[in-house]
Short mmCIF file of C-alpha atoms in Angstrom, two decimals:
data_model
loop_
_atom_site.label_atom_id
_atom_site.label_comp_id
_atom_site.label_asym_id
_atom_site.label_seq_id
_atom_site.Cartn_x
_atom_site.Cartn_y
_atom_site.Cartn_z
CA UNK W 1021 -38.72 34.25 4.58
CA UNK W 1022 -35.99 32.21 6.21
CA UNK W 1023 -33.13 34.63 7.52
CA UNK W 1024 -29.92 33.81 5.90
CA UNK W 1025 -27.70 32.58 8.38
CA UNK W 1026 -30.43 29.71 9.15
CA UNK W 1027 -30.49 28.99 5.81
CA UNK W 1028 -26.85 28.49 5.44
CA UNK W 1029 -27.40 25.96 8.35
CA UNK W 1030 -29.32 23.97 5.83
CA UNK W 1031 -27.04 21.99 4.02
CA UNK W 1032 -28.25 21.37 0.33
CA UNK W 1033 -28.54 17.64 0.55
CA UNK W 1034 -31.10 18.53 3.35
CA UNK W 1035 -32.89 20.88 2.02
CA UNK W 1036 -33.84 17.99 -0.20
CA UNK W 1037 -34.59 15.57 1.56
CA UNK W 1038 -37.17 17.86 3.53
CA UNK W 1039 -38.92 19.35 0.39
CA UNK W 1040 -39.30 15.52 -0.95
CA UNK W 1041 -40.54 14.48 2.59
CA UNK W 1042 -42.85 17.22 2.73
CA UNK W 1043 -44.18 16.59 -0.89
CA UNK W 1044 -44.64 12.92 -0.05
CA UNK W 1045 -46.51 13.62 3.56
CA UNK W 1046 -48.56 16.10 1.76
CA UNK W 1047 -49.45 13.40 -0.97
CA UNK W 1048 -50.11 11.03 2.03
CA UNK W 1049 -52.39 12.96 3.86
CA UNK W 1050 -54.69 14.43 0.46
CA UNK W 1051 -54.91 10.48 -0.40
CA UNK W 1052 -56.31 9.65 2.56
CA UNK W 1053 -58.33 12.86 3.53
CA UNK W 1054 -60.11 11.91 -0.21
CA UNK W 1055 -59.72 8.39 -0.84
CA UNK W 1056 -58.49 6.96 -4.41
CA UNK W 1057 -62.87 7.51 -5.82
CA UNK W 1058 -63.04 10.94 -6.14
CA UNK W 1059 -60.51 12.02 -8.82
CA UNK W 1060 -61.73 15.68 -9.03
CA UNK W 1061 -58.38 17.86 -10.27
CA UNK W 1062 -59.40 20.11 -8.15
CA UNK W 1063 -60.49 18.83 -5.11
CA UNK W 1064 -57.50 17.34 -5.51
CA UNK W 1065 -55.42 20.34 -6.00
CA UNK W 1066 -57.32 22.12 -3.03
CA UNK W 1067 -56.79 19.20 -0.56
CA UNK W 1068 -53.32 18.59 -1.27
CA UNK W 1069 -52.39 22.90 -0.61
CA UNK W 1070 -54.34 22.38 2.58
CA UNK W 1071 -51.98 19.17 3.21
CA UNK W 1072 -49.17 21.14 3.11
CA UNK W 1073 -49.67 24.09 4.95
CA UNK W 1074 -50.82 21.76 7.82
CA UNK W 1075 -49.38 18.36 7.33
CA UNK W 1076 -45.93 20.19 5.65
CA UNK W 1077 -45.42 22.71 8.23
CA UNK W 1078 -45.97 20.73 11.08
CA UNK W 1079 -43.47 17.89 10.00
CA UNK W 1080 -40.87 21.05 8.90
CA UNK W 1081 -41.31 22.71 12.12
CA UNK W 1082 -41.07 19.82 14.02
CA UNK W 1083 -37.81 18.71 12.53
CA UNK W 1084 -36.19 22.29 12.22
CA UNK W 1085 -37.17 22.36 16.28
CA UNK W 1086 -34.90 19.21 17.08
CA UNK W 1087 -32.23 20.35 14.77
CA UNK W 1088 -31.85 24.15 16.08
CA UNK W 1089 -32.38 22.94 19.85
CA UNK W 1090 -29.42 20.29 19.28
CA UNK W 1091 -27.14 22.73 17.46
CA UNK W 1092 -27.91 25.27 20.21
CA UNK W 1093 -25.92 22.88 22.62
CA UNK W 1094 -23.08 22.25 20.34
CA UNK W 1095 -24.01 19.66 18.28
CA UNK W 1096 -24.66 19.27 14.46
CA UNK W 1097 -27.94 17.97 13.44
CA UNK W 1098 -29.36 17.10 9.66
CA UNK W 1099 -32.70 15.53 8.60
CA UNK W 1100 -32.77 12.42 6.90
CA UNK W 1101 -35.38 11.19 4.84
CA UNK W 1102 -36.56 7.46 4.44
CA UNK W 1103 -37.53 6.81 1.01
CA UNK W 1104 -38.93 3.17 1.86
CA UNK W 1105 -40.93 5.18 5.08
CA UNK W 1106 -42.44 7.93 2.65
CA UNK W 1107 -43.78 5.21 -0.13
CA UNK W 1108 -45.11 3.25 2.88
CA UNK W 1109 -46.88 6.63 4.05
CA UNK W 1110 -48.59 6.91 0.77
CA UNK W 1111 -49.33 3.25 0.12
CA UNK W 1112 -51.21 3.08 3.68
CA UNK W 1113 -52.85 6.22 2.98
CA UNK W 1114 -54.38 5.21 -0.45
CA UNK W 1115 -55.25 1.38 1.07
CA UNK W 1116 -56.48 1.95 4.96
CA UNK W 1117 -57.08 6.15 4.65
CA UNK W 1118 -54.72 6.71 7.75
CA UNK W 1119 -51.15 8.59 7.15
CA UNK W 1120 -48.21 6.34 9.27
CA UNK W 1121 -46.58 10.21 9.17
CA UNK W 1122 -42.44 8.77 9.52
CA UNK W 1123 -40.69 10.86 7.10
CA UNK W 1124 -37.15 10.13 8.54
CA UNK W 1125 -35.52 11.76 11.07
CA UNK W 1126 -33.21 14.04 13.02
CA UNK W 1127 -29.92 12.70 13.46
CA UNK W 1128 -27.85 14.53 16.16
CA UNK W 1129 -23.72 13.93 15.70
CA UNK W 1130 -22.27 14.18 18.79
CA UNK W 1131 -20.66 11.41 21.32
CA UNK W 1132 -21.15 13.01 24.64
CA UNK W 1133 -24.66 14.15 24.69
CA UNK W 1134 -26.02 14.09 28.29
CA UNK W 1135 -29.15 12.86 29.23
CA UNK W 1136 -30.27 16.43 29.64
CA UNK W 1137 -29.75 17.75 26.22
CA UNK W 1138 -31.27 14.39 24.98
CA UNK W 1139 -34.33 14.86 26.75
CA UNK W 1140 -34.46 18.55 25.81
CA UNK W 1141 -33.73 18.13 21.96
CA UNK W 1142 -36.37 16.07 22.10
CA UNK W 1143 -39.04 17.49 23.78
CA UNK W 1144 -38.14 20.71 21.14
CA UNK W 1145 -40.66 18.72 18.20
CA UNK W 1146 -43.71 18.13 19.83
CA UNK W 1147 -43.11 21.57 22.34
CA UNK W 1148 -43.15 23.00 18.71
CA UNK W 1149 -46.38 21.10 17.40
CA UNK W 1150 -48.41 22.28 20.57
CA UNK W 1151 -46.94 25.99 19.86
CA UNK W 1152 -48.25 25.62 16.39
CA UNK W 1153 -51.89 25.03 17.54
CA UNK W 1154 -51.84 29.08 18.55
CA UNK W 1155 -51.34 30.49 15.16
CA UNK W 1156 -54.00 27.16 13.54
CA UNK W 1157 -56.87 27.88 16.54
CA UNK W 1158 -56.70 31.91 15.68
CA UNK W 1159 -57.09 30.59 11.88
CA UNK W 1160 -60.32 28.37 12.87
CA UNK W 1161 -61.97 31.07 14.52
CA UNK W 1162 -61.29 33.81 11.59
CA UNK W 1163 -62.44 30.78 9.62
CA UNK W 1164 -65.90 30.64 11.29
CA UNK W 1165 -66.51 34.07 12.29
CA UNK W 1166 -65.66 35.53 8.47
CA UNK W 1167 -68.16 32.71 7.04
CA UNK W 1168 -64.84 31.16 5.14
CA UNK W 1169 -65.24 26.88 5.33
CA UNK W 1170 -61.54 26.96 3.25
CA UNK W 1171 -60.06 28.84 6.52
CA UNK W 1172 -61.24 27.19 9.31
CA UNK W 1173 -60.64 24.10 7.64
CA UNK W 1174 -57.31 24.75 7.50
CA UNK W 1175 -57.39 25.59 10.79
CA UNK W 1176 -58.98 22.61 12.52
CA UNK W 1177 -57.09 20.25 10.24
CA UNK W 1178 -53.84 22.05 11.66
CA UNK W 1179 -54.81 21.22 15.05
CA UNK W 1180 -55.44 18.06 14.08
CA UNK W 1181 -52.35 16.97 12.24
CA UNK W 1182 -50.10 18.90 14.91
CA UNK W 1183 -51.95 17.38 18.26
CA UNK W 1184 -51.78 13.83 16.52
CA UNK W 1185 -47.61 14.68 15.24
CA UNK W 1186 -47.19 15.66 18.94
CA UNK W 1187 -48.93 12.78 20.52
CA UNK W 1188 -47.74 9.73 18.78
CA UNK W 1189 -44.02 10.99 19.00
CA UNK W 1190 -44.85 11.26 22.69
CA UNK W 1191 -44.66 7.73 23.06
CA UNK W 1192 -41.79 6.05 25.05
CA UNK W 1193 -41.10 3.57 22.09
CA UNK W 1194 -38.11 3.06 19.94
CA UNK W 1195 -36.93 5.97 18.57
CA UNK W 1196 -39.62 7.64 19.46
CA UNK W 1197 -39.28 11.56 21.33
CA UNK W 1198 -41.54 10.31 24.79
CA UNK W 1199 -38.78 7.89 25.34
CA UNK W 1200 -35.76 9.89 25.43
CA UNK W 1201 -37.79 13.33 27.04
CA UNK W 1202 -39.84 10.65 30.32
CA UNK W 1203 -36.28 9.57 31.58
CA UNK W 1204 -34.84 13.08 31.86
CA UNK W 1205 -37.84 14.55 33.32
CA UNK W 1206 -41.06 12.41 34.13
CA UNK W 1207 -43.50 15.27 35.04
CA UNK W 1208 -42.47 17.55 31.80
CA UNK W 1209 -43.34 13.82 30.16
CA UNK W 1210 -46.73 13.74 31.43
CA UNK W 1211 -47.60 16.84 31.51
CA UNK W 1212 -46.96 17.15 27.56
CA UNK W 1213 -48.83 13.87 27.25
CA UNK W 1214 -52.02 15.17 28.54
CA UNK W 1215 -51.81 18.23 26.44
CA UNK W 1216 -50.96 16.50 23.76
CA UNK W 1217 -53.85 13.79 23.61
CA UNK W 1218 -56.48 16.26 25.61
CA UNK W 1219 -56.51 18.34 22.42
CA UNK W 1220 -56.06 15.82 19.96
CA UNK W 1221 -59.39 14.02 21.34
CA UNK W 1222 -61.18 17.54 21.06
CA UNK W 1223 -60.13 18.02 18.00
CA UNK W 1224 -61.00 14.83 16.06
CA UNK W 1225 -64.80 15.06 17.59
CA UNK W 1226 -64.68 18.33 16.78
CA UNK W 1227 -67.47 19.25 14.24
CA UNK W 1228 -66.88 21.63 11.64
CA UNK W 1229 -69.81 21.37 9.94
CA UNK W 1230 -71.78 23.09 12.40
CA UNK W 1231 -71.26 26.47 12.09
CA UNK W 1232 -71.64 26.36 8.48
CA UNK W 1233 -74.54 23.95 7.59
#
């Protein structure tokens, strides 16, 4: 349960905007983790939970992370959905089976943020996604060692999902977090690069059907 003076933090029109982004992500990611063929209501029902307590709580937490980090210095920060950027998600999910995960973003209000606080907002989201692999490891081996395949799938598809979130907004493009977070401190930058992609490359040849089958 979210404590009450966070919540208050949360202005309505945001709390929108994160639940439809979340919904939408979710859709995204149970499209193209079972394609548009197999139309089972409740595969369907099954993979889309899974989507959001891994797909949903990593975009949430990584969000909430830039927005608590930049109101922490000062400044007041709201997420802001793309409407046009969540349809996309879905339609590339359902036609090439690979999530472009660009809900919106973060925006920061302030005039005279430094390039410290920049690069430290920042680096909050994907510092967040790697912290996230603790609790989604510890589920994977429960998962395995209580003979549950539901549980550790959740678990290794939360690695997944939060490596990948981490490493693509790692990159020093655009908008992106790596290129805000490699000026203000280069070996931080690399350092959380390595990480990042080190476990997302474990993770995606990661088999989970060995311990089970």
């Amino acid at each position: 349960m979210i404590p009450m003076h966070i919540w208050e933090q949360i202005p309505q029109r945001e709390r929108r905007d994160l639940l439809i982004a979340w919904l939408a992500l979710s859709a995204a990611f149970t499209v193209a983790m079972i394609g548009t063929s197999r139309l089972i209501p409740t595969l369907i029902l099954e993979m889309f939970l899974i989507s959001m307590i891994t797909a949903g709580v990593a975009f949430i937490v990584h969000e909430m992370a830039h927005k608590f980090t930049a109101m922490r210095y000062g400044y007041w920060a709201e997420f802001q959905m793309n409407p046009t950027m969540l349809v996309v998600a879905v339609a590339v999910a359902a036609l090439a089976k690979v999530v472009f995960a660009a809900p919106g973003a973060t925006m920061i209000y302030g005039s005279q943020i430094s390039e410290g606080e920049n690069g430290k907002i920042s680096l909050a989201g994907p510092l967040s996604n790697l912290l996230l692999l603790i609790p989604f490891f510890l589920l994977l081996i429960a998962g395995i060692n209580i003979g549950i395949f539901e549980v550790a799938l959740v678990g290794i598809m939360g690695i997944r999902i939060n490596a990948m979130i981490a490493a693509f907004n790692l990159l020093p493009l655009g908008p992106l977090d790596g290129a805000k977070i490699l000026p203000w401190n280069t070996p931080v930058y690399i350092a959380m690069v390595l990480i990042a992609f080190a476990i997302l490359f474990s993770a995606l040849n990661y088999n989970l059907a060995g311990p089970f089958f």
